[in-house]
Short mmCIF file of C-alpha atoms in Angstrom, two decimals:
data_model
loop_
_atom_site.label_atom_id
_atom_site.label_comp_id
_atom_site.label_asym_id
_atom_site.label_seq_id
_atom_site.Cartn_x
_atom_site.Cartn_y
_atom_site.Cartn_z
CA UNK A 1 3.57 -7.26 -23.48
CA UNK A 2 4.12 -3.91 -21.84
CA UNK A 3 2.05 -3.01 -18.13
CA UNK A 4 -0.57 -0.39 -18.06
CA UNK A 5 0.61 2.16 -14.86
CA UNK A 6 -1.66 3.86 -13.39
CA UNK A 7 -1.93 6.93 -10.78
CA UNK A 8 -4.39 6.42 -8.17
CA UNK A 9 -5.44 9.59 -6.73
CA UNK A 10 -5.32 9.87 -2.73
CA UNK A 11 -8.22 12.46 -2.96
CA UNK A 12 -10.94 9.70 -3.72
CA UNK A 13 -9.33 6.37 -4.58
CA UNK A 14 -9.95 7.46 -8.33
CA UNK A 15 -7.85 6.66 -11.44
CA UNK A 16 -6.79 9.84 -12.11
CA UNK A 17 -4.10 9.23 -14.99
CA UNK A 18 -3.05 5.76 -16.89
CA UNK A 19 0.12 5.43 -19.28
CA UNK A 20 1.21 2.15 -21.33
CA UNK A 21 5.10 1.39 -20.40
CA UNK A 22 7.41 0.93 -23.82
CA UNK A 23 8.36 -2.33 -25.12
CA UNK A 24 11.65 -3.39 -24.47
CA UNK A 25 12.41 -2.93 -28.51
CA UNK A 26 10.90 0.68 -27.82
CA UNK A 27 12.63 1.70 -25.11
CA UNK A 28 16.19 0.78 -26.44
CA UNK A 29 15.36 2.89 -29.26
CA UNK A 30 14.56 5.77 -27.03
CA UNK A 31 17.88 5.26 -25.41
CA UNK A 32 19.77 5.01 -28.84
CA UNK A 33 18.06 8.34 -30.18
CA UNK A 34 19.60 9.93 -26.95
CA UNK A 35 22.95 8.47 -27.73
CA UNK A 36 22.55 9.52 -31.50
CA UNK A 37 22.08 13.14 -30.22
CA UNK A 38 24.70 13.45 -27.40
CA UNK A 39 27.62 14.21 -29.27
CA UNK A 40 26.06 17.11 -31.26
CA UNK A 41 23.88 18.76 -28.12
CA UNK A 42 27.62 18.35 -26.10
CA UNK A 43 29.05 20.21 -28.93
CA UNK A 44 26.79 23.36 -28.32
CA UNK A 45 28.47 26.22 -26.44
CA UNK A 46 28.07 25.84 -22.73
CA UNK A 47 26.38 28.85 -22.65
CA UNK A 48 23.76 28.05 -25.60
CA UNK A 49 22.85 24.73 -23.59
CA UNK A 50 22.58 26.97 -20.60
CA UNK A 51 19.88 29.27 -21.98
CA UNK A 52 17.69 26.57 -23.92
CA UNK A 53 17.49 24.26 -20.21
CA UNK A 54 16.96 27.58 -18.39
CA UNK A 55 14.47 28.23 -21.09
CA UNK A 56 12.72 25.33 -20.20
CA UNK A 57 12.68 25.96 -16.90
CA UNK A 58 10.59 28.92 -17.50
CA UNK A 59 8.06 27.11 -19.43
CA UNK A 60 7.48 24.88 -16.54
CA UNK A 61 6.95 27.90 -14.44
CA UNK A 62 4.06 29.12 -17.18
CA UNK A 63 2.07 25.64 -16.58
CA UNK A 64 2.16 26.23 -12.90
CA UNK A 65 -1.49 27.23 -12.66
CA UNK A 66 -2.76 23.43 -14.52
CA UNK A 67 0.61 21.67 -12.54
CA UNK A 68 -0.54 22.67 -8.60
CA UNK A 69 -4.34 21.36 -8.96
CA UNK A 70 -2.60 18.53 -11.08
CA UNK A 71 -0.23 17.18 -8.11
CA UNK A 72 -3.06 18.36 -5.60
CA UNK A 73 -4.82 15.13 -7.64
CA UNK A 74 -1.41 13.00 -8.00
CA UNK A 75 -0.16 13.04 -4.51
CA UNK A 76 -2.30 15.21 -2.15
CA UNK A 77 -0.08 17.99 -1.70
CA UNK A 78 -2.42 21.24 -0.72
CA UNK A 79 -3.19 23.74 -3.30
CA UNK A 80 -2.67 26.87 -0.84
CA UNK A 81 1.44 26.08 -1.22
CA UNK A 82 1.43 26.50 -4.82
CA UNK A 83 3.25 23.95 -6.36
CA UNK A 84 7.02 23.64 -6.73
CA UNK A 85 8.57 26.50 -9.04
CA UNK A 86 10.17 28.46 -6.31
CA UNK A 87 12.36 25.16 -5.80
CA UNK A 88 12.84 23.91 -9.11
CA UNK A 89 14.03 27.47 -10.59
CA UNK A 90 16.04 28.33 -7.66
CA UNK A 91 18.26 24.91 -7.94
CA UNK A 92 18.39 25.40 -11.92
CA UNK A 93 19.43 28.98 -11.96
CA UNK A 94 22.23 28.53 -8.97
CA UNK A 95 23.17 25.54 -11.66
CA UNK A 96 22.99 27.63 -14.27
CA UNK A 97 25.14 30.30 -12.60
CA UNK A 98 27.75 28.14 -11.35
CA UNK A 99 28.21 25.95 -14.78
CA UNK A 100 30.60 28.15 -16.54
CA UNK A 101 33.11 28.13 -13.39
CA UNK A 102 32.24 24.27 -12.26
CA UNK A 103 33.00 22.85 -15.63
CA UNK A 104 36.15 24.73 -16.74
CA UNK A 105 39.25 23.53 -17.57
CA UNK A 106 41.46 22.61 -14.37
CA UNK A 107 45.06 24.24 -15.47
CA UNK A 108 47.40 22.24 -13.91
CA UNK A 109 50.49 23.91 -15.77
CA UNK A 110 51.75 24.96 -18.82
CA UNK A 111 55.41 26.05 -20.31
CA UNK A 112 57.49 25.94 -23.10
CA UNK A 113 57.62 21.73 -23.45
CA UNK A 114 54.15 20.97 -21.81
CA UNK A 115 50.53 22.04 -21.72
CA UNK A 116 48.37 19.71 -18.57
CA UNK A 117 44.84 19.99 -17.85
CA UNK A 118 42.17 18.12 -17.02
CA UNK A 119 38.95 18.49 -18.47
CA UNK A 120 34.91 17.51 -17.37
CA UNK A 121 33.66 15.76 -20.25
CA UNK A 122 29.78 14.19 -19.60
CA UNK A 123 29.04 10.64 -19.48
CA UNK A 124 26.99 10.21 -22.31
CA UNK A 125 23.16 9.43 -21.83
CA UNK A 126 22.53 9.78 -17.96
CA UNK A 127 19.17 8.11 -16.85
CA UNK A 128 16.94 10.26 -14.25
CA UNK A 129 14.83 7.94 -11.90
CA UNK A 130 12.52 10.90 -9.86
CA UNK A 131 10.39 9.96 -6.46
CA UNK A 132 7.15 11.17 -6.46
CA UNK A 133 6.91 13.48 -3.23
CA UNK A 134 8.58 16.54 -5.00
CA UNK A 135 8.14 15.51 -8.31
CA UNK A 136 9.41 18.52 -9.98
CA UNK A 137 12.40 19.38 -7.35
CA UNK A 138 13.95 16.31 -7.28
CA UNK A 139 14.00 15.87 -11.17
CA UNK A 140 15.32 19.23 -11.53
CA UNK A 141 18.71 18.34 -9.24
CA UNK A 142 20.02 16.08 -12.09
CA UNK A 143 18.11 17.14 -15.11
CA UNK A 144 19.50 20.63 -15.55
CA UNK A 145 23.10 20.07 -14.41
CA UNK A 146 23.00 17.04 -16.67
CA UNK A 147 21.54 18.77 -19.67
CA UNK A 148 23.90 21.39 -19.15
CA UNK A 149 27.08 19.87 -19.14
CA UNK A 150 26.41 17.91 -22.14
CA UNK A 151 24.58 14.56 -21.14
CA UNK A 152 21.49 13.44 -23.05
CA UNK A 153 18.85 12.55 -20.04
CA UNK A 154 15.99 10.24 -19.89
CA UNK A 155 14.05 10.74 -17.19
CA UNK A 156 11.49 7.67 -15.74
CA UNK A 157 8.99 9.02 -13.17
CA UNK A 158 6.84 7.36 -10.37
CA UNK A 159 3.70 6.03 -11.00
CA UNK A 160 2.54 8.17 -8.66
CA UNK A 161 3.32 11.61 -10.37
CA UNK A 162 2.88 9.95 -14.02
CA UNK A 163 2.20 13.22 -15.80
CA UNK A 164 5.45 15.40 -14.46
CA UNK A 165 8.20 13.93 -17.23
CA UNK A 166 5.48 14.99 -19.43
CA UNK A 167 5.02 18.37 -18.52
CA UNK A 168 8.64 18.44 -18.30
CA UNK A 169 9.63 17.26 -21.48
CA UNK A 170 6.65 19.49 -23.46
CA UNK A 171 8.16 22.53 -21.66
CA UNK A 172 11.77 21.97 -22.69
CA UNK A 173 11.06 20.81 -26.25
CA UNK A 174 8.76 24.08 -26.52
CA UNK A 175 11.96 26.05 -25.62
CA UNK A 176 14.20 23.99 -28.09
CA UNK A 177 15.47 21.35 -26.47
CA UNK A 178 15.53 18.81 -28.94
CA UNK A 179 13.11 15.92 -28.35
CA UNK A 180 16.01 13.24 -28.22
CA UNK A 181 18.26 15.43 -25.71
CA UNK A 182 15.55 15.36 -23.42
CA UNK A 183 12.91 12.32 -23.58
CA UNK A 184 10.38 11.22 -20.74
CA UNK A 185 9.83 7.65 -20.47
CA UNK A 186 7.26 5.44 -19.14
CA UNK A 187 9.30 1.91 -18.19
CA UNK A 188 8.37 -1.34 -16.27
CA UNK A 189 10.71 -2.15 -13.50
CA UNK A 190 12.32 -5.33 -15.44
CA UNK A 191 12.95 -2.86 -18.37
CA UNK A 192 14.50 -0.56 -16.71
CA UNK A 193 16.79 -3.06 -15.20
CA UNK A 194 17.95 -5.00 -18.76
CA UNK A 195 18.99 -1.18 -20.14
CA UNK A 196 21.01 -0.71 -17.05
CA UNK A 197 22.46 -4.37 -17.38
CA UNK A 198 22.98 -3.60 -21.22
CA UNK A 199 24.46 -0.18 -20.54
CA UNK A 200 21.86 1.35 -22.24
CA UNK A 201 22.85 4.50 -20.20
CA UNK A 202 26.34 6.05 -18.87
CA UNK A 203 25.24 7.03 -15.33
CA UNK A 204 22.01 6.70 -13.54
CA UNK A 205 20.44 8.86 -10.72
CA UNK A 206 17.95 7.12 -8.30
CA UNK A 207 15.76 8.59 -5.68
CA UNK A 208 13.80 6.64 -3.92
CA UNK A 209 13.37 3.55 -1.03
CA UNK A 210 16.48 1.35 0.07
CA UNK A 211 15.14 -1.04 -1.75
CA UNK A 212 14.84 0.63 -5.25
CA UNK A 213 18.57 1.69 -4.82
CA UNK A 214 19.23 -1.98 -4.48
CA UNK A 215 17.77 -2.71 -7.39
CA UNK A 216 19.41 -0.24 -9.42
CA UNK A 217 22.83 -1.16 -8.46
CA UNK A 218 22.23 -4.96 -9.03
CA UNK A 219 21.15 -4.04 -12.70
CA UNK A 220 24.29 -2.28 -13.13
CA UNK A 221 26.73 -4.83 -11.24
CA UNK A 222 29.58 -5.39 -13.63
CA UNK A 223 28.94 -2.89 -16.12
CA UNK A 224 30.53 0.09 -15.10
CA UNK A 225 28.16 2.16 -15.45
CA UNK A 226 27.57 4.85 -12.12
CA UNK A 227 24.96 4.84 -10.17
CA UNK A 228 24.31 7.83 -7.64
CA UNK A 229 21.72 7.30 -4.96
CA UNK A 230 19.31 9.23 -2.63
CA UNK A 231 17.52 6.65 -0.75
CA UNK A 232 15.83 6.61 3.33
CA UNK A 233 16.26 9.37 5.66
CA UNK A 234 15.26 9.17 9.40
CA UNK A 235 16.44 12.84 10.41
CA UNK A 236 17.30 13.43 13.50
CA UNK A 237 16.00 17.58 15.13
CA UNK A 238 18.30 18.26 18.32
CA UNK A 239 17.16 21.49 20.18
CA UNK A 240 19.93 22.28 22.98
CA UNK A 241 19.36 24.54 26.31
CA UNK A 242 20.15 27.86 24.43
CA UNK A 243 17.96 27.45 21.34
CA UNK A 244 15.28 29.98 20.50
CA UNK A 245 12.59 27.59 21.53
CA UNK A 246 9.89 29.09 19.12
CA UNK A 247 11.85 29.09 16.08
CA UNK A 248 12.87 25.26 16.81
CA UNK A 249 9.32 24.20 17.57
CA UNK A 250 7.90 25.99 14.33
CA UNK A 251 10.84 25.16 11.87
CA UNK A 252 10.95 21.13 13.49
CA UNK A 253 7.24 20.54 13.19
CA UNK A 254 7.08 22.35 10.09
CA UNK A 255 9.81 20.06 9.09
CA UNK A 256 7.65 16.51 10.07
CA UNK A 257 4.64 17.64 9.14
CA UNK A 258 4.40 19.30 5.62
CA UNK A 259 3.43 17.56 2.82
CA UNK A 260 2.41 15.43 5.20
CA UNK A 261 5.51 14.08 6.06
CA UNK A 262 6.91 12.95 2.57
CA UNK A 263 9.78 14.67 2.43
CA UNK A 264 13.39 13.39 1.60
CA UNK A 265 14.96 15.57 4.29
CA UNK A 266 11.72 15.80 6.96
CA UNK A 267 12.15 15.82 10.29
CA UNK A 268 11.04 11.91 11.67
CA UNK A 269 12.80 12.58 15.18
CA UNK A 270 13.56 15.45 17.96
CA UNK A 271 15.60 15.32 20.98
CA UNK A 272 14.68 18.20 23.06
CA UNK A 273 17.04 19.00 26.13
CA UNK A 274 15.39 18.12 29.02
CA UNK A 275 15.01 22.29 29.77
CA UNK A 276 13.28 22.94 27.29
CA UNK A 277 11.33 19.63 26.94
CA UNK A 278 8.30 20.38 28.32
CA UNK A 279 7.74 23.97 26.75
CA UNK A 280 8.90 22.60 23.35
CA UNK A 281 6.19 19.62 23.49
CA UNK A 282 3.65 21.77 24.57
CA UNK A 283 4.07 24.32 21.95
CA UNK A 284 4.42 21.45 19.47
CA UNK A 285 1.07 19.72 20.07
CA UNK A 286 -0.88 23.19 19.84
CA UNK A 287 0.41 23.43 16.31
CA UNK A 288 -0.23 19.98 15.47
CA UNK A 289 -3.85 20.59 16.96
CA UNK A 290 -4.25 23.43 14.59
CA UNK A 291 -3.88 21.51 11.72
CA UNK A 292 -6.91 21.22 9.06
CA UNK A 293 -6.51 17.90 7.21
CA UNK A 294 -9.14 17.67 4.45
CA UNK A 295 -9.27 17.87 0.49
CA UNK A 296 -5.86 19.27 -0.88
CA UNK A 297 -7.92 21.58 -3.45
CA UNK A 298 -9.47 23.04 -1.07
CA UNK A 299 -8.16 26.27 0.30
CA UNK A 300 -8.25 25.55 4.04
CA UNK A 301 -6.53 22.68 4.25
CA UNK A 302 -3.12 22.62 5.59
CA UNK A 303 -2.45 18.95 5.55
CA UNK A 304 -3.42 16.40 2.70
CA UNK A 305 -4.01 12.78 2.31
CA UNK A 306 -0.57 10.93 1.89
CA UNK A 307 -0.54 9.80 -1.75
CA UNK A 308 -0.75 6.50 -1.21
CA UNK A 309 -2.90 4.26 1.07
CA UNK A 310 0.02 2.12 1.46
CA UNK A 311 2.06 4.39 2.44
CA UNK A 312 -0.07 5.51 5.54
CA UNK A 313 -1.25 2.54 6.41
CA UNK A 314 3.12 2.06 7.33
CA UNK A 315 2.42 4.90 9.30
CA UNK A 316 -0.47 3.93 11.30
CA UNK A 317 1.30 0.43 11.98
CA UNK A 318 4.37 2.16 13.49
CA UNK A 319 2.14 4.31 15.19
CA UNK A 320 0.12 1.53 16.89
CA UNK A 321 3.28 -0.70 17.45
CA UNK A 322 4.63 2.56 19.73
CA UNK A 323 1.79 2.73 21.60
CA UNK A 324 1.25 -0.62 21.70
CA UNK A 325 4.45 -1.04 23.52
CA UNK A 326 4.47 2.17 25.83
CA UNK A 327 4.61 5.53 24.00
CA UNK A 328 1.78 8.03 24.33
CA UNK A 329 0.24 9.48 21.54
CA UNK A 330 -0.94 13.17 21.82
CA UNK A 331 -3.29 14.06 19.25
CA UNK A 332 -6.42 12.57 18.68
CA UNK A 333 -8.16 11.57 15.81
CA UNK A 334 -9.46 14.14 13.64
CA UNK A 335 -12.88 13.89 11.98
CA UNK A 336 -11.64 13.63 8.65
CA UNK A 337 -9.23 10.56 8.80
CA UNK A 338 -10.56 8.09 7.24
CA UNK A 339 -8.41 5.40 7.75
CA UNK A 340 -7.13 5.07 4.59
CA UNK A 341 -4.85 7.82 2.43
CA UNK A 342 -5.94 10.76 5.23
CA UNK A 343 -4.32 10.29 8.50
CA UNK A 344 -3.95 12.54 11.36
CA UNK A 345 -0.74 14.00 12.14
CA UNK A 346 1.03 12.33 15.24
CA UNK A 347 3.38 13.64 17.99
CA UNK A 348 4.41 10.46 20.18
CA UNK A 349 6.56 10.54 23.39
CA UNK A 350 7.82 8.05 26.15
CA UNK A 351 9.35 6.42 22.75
CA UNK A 352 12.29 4.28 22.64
CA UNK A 353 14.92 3.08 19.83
CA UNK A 354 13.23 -0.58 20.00
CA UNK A 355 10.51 0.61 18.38
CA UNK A 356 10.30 0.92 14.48
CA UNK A 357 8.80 4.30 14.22
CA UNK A 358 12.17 5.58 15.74
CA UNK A 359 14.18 3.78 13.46
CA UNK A 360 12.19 2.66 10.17
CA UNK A 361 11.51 5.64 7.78
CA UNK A 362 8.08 6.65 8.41
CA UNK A 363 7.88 9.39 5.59
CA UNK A 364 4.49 10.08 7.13
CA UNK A 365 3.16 12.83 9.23
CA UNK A 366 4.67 11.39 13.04
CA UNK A 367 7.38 12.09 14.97
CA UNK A 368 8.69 10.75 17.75
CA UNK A 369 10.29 13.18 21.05
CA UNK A 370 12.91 12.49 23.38
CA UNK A 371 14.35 14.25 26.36
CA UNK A 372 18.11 14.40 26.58
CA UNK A 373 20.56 15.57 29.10
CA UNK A 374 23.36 16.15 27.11
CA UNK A 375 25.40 16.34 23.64
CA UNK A 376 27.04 13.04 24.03
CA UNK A 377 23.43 11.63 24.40
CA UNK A 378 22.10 13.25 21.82
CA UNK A 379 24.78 12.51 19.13
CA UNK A 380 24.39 8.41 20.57
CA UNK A 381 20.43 8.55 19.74
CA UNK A 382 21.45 10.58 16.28
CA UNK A 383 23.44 8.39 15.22
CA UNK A 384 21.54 5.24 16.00
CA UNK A 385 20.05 5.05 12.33
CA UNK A 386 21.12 3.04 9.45
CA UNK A 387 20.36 6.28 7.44
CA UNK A 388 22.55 9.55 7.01
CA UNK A 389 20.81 12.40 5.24
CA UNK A 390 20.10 15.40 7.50
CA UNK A 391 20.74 16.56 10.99
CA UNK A 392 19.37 19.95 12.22
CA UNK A 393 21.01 21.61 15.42
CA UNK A 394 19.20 24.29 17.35
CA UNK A 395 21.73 26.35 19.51
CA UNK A 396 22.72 30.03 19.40
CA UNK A 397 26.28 28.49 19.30
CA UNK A 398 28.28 28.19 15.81
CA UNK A 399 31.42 26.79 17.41
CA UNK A 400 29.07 23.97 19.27
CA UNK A 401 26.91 23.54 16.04
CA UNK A 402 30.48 22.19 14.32
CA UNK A 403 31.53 20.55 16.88
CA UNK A 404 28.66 18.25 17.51
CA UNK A 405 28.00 18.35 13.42
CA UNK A 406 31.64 16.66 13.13
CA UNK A 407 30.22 13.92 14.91
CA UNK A 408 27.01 12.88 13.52
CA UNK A 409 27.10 10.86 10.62
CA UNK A 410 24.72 12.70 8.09
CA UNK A 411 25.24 14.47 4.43
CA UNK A 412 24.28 17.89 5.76
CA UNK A 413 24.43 19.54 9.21
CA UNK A 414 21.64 22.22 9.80
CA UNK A 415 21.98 25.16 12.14
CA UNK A 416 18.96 26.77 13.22
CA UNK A 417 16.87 25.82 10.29
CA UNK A 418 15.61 22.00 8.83
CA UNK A 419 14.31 20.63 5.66
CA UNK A 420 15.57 22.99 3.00
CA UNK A 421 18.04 21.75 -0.20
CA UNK A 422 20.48 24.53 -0.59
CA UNK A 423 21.88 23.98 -4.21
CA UNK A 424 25.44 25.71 -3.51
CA UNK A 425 25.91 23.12 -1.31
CA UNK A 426 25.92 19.28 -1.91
CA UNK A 427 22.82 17.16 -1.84
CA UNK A 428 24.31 13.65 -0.09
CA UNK A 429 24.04 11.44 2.42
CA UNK A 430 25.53 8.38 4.02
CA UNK A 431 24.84 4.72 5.07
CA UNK A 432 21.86 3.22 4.21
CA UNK A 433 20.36 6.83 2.26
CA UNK A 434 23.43 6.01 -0.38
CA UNK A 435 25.94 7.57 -2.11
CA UNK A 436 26.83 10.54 -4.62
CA UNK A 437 26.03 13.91 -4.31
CA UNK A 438 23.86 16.24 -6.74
CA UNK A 439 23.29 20.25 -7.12
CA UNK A 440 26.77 22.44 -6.41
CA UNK A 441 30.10 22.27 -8.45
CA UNK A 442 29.57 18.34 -6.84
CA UNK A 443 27.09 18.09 -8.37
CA UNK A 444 28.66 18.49 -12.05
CA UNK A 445 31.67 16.84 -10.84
CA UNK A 446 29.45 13.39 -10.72
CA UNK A 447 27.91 13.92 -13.84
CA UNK A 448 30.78 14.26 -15.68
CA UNK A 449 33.88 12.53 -15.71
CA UNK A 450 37.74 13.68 -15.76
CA UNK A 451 40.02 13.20 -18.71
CA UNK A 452 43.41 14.36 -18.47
CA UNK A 453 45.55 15.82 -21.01
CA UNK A 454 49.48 15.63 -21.40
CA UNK A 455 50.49 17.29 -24.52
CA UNK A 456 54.28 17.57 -25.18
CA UNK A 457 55.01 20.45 -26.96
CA UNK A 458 58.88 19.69 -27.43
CA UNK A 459 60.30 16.29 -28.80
CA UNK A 460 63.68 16.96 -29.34
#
């Protein structure tokens, strides 16, 4: 008997969109149409593939009007930033650019007896598991490369964002993507789990919680089958003694704050240097201050609900377990949080690594700033995190920007900037945020795999 999921809307409490999950029976049919179809979508030209997923790119983009209002409903985000697109067509097309060059031939040598080379030949059917905080973006790192180097992909979404694989898949099929290449799926947990365990699929991508990732590689223990993972972040904002102090208060709160914290990479801790301390938490409480929280389809708002009760109640529990045990919280409640999905944004200080909001990910609008004397001290409280995703650095110093990014233990090292996936770079972390890497030549790397060929031209 298959579950009934359904998106509760952080705007009212409302049901806003309900989808019956597919049998077991059903879904392993799904996954054998996309095997059916892999071998004769990876026989396309490259560059045939390459136009019919950047195709459907496009037709994403034309929905873009219904899809902002529509995630405004699924997840809170505000209507006045206008969606995704900018995101989700910048990391196709650098895919798209790249794919020709990424998934060549490697030569190794060739003469008279012997021709060597490796080639990237896909996995098969590659199964897409998206997080609902940027539906579209995070769907996009895997789908496209995927699609493009010759996997079938079947992408599950959250509950939360329940209509994006739809809107997805309708776009690419309406630019010719055939409907088996590309299929959106609507799957219980323990149904996702017995494909995995039956190798249903040939690699999976997961974003999401610790927990999920977990899951995902227990279903696939002792099959084989890869699993890449994007999991918790708790990312760490240093700002040194020569930093441009308004550009790291602006770009640092920017980077807690929007989308009301929920971001993969945000910023959930700051270590100021202790010259600049006070002017940098001054400045950052007068933005926080000018926040407008309200109804994300209204114009004025800057700052949403979160999209889930749940998920800010977490919040306000790390919040009050702070202050409950010393730190000071500096902005007070606004008139429209209503203890439930809208919460006000927090800046906390006098906070210590015993507490949980400095070491759980909050994925919430709060962070937590400390005053540091030093680089050694600040790459000790950086790296005191069982997660490894991001790291920004705020000096007018390259040469000390690599030296102190050598030492922290993170996927990416940010100089003068935070929170931004730059797709000609890889997309990876470390520890407990998990293990892969998407978007870049990486990034087709992992969703393909190598196979060598010897061929002796010469036997006697």
């Amino acid at each position: 008997m298959g579950q009934t999921l359904k998106c509760i809307s952080p705007i009212d409490g409302s049901v806003y969109a309900e989808r019956d999950t597919l049998s077991q029976d059903t879904a392993f049919a799904a996954t054998d149409r996309a095997r059916a179809a892999q071998t004769a979508w990876a026989a396309r030209p490259l560059a045939e593939r390459t136009e019919l997923v950047m195709a459907g790119v496009a037709a994403v983009g034309a929905m873009n009007d219904e899809i902002v209002p529509e995630l405004a409903h699924m997840m809170g985000r505000p209507v006045r930033f206008g969606g995704e697109f900018g995101g989700f067509n910048e990391r196709a097309s650098h895919m798209a650019s790249i794919a020709e060059e990424a998934l060549a031939d490697i030569e190794v040598g060739e003469d008279a007896t012997f021709k060597r080379y490796i080639k990237h030949v896909p996995h098969g059917v590659v199964l897409v598991v998206a997080p609902w905080n940027y539906p579209y973006m995070t769907a996009i790192n895997t789908v496209a490369p995927a699609l493009i180097a010759g996997n079938t992909v079947v992408l599950k979404h959250a509950t939360q964002t329940l209509l994006v694989g739809e809107r997805m898949a309708a776009a690419f099929h309406s630019a010719g993507v055939p409907e088996d290449v590309f299929q959106n799926v609507f799957l219980d947990h323990d149904t996702t789990s017995e494909l995995i365990a039956k190798k249903a699929f040939n690699f999976v991508n997961f974003t999401g919680s610790v927990g999920g990732g977990k899951a995902m590689e227990r279903a696939a223990a002792g099959t084989f089958t890869g699993v890449g993972t994007e999991l918790g972040g708790k990312d760490p904002g240093y700002v040194m003694e020569d930093a441009d102090l308004d550009a790291a208060v602006d770009t640092l709160i920017d980077g807690a704050m929007f989308n009301s914290g929920q971001c993969c990479c945000g910023i959930e801790r700051i270590y100021v240097h202790e010259s600049q301390y006070d002017a940098f938490l001054a400045k950052a409480i007068a933005i926080v201050k000018g926040y407008n929280l309200g109804n994300p389809l209204e114009e004025a708002t800057t700052i949403g609900p979160m999209a889930n009760v749940r998920f800010a109640q977490e919040v306000r529990d790390q919040i009050a377990e702070a202050v409950e045990a010393g730190a000071v919280a500096h902005i007070d409640t606004m008139a429209e949080d209503d203890g439930g999905a809208y919460l006000t944004p927090q800046i906390l200080t006098n906070v210590t690594h015993d507490m949980r909001v400095m070491q759980d990910e909050s994925f919430g609008p709060v962070v937590g700033i400390m005053k540091v004397s030093s680089d050694e001290e600040a790459i000790e409280l950086m790296n005191d995190s069982q997660f490894g995703l991001t790291a920004s650095l705020w000096t007018q110093d390259v040469d000390r920007a690599q030296a102190v990014g050598d030492q922290i233990e993170t996927g990416t090292v940010f100089m003068n900037r935070a929170d931004y996936l730059d797709p000609g770079l890889c997309w990876t972390g470390c520890k407990d945020t998990g293990r892969g890497g998407g978007l870049s030549v990486i990034g087709f790397h992992n969703l393909t795999r190598p196979k060598s060929y010897h061929l002796k031209k010469v036997t006697s």
